[in-house]
Coordinates of C-alpha atoms in Angstrom, one line a residue:
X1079 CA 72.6 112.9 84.4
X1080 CA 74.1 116.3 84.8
X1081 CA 73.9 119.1 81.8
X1082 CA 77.3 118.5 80.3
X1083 CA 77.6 122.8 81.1
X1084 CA 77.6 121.2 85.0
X1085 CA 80.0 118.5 84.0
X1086 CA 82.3 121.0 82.2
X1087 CA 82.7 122.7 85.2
X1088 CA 83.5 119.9 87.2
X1089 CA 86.6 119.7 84.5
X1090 CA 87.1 122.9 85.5
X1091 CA 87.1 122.9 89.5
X1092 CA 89.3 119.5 89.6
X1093 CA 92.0 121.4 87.7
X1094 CA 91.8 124.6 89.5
X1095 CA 95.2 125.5 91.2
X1096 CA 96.2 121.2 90.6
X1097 CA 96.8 122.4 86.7
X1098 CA 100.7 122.7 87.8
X1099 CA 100.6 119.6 89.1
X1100 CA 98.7 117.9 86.1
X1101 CA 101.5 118.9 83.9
X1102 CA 104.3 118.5 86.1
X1103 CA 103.4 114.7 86.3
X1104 CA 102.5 114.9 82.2
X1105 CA 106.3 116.0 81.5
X1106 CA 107.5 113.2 84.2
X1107 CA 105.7 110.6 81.7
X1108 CA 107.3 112.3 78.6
X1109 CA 110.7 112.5 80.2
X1110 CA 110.6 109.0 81.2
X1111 CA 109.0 107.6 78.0
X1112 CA 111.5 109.7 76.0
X1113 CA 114.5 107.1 76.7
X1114 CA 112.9 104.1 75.2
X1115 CA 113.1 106.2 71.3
X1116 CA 116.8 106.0 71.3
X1117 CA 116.6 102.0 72.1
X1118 CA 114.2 101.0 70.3
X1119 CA 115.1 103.2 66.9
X1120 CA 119.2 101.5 68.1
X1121 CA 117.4 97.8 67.9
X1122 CA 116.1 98.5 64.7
X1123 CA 119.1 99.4 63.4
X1124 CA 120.8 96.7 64.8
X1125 CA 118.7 93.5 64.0
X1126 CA 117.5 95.0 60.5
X1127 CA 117.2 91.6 59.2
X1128 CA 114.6 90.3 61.7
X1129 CA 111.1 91.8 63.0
X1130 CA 109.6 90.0 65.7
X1131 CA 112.3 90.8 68.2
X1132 CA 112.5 95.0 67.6
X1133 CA 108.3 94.5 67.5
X1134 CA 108.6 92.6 70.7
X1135 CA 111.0 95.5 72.0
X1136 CA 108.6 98.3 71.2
X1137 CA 106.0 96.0 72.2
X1138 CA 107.8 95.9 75.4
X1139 CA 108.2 100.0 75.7
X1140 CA 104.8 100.8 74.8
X1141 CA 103.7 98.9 77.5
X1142 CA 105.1 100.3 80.0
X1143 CA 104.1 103.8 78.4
X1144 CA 100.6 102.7 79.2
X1145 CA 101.0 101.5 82.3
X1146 CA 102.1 105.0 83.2
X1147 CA 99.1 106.6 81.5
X1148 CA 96.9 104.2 83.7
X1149 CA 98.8 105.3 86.7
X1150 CA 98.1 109.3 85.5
X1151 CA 94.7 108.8 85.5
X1152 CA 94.5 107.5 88.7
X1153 CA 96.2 111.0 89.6
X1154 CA 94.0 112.7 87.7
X1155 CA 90.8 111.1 89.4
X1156 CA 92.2 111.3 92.6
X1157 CA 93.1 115.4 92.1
X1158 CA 88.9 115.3 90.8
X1159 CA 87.6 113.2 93.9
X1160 CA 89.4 115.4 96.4
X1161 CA 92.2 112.7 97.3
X1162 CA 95.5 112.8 98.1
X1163 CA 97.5 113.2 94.9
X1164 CA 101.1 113.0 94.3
X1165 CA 103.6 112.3 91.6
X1166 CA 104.1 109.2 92.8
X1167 CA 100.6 108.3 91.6
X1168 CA 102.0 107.6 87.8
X1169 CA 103.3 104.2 89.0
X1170 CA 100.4 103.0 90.9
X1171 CA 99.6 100.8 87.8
X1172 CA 103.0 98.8 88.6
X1173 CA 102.3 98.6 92.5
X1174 CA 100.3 95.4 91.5
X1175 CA 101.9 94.6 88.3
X1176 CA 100.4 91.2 87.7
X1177 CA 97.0 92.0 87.8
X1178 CA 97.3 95.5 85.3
X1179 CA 100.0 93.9 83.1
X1180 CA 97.6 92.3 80.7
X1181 CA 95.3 95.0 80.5
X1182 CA 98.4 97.5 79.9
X1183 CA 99.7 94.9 77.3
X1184 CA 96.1 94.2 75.6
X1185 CA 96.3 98.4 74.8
X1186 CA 100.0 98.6 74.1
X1187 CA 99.5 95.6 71.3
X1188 CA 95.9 97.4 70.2
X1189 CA 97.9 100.5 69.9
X1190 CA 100.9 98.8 68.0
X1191 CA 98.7 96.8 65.7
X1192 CA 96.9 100.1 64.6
X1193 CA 100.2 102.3 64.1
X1194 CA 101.6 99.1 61.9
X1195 CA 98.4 98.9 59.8
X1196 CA 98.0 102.7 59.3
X1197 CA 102.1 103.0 58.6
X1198 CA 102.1 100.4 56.0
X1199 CA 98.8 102.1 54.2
X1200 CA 100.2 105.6 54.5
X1201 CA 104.0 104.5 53.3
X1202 CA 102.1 102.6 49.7
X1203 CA 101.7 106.4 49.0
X1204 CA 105.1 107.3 49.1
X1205 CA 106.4 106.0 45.4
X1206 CA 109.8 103.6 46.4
X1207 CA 111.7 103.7 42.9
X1208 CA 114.3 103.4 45.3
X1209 CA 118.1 103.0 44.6
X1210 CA 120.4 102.6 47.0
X1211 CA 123.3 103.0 45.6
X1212 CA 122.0 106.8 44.8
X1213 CA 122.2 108.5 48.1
X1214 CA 120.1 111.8 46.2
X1215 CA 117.3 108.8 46.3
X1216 CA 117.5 107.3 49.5
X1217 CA 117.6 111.2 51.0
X1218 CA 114.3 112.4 48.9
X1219 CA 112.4 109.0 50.2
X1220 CA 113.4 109.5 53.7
X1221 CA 112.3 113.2 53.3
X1222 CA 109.4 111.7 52.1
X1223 CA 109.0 109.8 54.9
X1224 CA 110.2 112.2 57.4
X1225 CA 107.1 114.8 55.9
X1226 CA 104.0 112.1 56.0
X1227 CA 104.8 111.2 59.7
X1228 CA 103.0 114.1 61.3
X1229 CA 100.0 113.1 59.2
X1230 CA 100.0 109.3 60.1
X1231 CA 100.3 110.1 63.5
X1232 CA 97.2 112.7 63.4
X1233 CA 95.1 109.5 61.8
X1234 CA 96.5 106.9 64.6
X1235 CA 95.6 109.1 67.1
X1236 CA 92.4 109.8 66.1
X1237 CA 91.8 106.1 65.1
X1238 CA 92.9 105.2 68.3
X1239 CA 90.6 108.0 70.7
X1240 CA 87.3 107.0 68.3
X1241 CA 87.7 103.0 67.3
X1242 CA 89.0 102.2 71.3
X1243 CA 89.0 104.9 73.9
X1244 CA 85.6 106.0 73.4
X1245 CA 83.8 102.5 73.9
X1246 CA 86.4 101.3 76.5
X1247 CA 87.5 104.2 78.2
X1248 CA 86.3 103.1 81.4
X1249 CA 88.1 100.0 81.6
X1250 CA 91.1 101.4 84.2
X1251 CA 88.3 102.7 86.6
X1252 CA 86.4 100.1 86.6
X1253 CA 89.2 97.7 87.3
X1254 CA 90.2 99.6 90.2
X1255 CA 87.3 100.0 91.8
X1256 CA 85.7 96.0 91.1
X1257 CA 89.3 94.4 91.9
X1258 CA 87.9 90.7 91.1
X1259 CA 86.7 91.6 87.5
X1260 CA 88.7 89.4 84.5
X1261 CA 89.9 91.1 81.9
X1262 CA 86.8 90.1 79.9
X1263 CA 84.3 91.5 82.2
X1264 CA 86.0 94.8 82.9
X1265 CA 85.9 95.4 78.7
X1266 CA 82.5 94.1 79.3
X1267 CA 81.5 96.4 82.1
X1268 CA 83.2 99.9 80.0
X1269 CA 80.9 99.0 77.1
X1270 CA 77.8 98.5 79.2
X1271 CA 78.7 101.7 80.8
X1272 CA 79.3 103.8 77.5
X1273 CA 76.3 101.7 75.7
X1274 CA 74.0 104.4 74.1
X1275 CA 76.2 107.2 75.1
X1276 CA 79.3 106.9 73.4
X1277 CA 78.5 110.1 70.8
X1278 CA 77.5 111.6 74.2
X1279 CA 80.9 110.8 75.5
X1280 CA 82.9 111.8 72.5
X1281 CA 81.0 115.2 72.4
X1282 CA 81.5 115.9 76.0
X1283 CA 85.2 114.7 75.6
X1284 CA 85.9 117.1 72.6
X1285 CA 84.4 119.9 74.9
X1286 CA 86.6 119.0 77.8
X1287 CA 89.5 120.1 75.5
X1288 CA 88.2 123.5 75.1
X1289 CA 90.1 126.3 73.2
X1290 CA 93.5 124.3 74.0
X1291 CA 92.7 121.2 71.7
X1292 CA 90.6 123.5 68.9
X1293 CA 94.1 125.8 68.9
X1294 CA 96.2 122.6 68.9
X1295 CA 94.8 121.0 66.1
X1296 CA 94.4 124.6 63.7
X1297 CA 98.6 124.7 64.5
X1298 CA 99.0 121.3 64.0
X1299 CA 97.2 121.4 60.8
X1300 CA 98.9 124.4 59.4
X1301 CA 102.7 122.8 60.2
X1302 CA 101.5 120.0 58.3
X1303 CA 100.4 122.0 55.4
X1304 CA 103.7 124.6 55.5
X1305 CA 106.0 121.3 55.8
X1306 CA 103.9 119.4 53.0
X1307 CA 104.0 122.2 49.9
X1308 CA 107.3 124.6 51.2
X1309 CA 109.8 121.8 52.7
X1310 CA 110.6 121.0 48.6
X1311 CA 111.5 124.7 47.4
X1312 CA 113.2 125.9 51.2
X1313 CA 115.4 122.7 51.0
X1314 CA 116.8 124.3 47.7
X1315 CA 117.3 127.8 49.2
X1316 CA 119.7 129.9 50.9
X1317 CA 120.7 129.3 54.5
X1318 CA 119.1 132.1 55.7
X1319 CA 116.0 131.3 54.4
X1320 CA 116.0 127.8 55.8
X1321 CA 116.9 129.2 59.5
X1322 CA 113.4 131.9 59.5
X1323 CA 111.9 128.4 57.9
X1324 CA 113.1 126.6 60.7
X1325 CA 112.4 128.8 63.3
X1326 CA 108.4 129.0 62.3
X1327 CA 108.2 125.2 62.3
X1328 CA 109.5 125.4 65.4
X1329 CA 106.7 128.2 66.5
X1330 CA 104.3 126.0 65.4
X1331 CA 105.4 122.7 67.2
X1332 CA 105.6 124.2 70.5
X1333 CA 102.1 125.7 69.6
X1334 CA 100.4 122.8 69.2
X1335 CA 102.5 120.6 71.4
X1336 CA 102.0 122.8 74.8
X1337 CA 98.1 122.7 73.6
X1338 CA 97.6 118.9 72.8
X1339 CA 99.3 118.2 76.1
X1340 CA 96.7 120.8 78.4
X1341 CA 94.0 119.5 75.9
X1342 CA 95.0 115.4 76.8
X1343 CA 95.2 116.5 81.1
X1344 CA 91.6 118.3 80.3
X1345 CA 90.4 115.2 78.0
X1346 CA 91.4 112.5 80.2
X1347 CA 89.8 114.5 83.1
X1348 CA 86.8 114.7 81.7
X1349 CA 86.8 111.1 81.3
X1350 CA 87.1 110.9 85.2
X1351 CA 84.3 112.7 85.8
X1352 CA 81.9 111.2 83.1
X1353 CA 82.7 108.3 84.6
X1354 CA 81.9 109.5 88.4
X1355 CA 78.8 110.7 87.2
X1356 CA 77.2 108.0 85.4
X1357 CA 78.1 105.3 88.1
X1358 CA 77.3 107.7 91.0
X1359 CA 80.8 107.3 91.9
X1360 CA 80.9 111.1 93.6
X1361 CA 78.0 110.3 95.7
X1362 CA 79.8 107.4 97.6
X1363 CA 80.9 108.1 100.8
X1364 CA 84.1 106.1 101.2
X1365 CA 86.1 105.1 98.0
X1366 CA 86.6 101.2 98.4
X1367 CA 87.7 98.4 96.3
X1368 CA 84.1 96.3 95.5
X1369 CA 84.4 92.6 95.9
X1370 CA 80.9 92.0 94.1
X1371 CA 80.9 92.7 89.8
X1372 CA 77.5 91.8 89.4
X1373 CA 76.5 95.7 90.1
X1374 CA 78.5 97.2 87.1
X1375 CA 78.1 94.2 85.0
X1376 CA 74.1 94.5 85.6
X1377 CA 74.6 98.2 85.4
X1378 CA 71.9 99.0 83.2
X1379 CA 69.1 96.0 84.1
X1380 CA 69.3 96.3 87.7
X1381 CA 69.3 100.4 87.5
X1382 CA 65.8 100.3 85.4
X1383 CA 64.6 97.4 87.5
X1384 CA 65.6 99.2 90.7
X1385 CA 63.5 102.1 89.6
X1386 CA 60.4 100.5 88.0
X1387 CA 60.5 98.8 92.1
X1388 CA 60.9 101.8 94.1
X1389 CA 58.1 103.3 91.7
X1390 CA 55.5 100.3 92.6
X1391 CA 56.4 100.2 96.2
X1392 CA 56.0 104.3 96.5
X1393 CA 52.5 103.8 94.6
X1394 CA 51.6 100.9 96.6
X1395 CA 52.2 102.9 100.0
X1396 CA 50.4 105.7 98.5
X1397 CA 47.3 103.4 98.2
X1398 CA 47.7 101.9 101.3
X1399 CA 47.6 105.3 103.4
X1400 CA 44.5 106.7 101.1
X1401 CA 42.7 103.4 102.4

């Protein structure tokens, strides 16, 4: 396998003069996504008194928020492989909705489940001597909650890239490249793939995001801090004050958000081409959909066996032309 200094510069060259188009199809995603917030926060609201149909609802949203993000990186390793690449590419994952819709819904619910968990944990710190008929009270706890949400989110994300992405990150490519894989072998396939070389692939990935993700997380870091200890004492000051508050927040958000989103096109690129260079993938010739699983699933038996055989035959000619 290649010196990740070789595979870093792969990252680089798939992203030279496409960057535009990386982001251009990032913002699509955001724009798109950013009309389910209004309707799932509005179904909330509305049926207060129940939870399984607004957890079915965002349920519902996030899933189609990943089917997107499966349909990026299809864009993303098509921009990396030298193939055409359009915008269009983001909905791939729906042109054959039945067959990606319970992977898409297996992450959405994964990524659900963790954001519930690590909500509830994170909201047991917040102290709920609550009384509604005291709208002074019900203000500070909703500040309260308003100022931990940055911080949850940091821990879901991170929870999420560590605990699932890392050991089945693989999962969309292999699926589009074995078509007749269940669901179970394709996780079973990413794991075989990233077995032994998950720290490898976490490393790499955290490299892929360069200057952009290490700059990203020092801004995001410091908003939390400034909102954390100041929010309290500017909320009590002059209007003045609040505004140059208000406009250094603001700094700092589109800091770190115009860095975590380069840092996520240069992350999930790299994840492209780890994956074309452990399978071989940039060596093939044509790019086809495989009928056969039992290569990937065998992946790392038949490889070694493959090689201990083409070492005995070699030797065995070798004897047979000395005699």
């Amino acid at each position: 396998m290649k010196s990740d200094k070789e595979l870093l510069d792969y990252v680089n060259m798939s992203l030279h003069n496409n960057m535009g188009k990386a982001i251009i199809s990032l913002l699509l995603i955001i724009l798109l996504t950013s009309f389910s917030v209004p309707v799932i926060m509005f179904t909330a609201i509305i049926f207060a008194g129940t939870v399984i149909l607004p957890f079915a609802i965002l349920l519902f949203f996030v899933t189609l928020i990943v089917m997107l993000i499966l349909g990026y990186l299809t864009l993303l390793a098509n921009l990396h492989r030298k193939k055409p690449a359009v915008l269009g590419h983001i909905f791939s994952a729906f042109y054959q909705f039945k067959k990606n819709i319970g992977l898409a819904l297996i992450i959405a619910t994964v990524l659900v489940m963790l954001s519930s968990i690590i909500s509830i944990f994170g909201l047991l710190f917040i102290p709920l001597d609550l009384d509604f008929s005291d709208m002074n009270s019900l203000s500070l706890y909703l500040f309260n909650v308003a100022k931990l949400l940055p911080l949850l989110s940091g821990i879901l994300v991170i929870t999420f890239f560590v605990a699932f992405i890392i050991p089945n990150g693989f999962i969309w490519f292999v699926k589009q490249e074995y078509a007749n894989l269940s669901l179970k072998e394709t996780f079973i396939a990413s794991w075989k793939l990233t077995k032994g070389k998950k720290l490898h692939l976490l490393k790499f990935l955290l490299k892929s995001g360069g200057w952009w993700l290490i700059v990203g997380v020092l801004a995001y870091m410091t908003s939390i801090i400034i909102n954390w200890n100041l929010s309290p004492t500017i909320n009590q000051s002059t209007d003045v004050t609040f505004a140059k508050f208000s406009a250094i927040m603001n700094i700092f958000n589109t800091v770190y958000s115009v860095c975590f989103y380069c840092s996520i096109i240069r992350i999930f690129t790299g994840l492209v081409v780890f994956y074309d260079e452990l399978t071989g993938f940039s060596q093939k010739e044509n790019y086809k959909i495989l009928d056969n699983p039992v290569p990937i699933l065998q992946l790392t038996e038949s490889s070694t066996e493959s090689q201990n055989f083409d070492e005995k035959e070699s030797g065995s000619s070798e004897q047979n032309n000395l005699d």
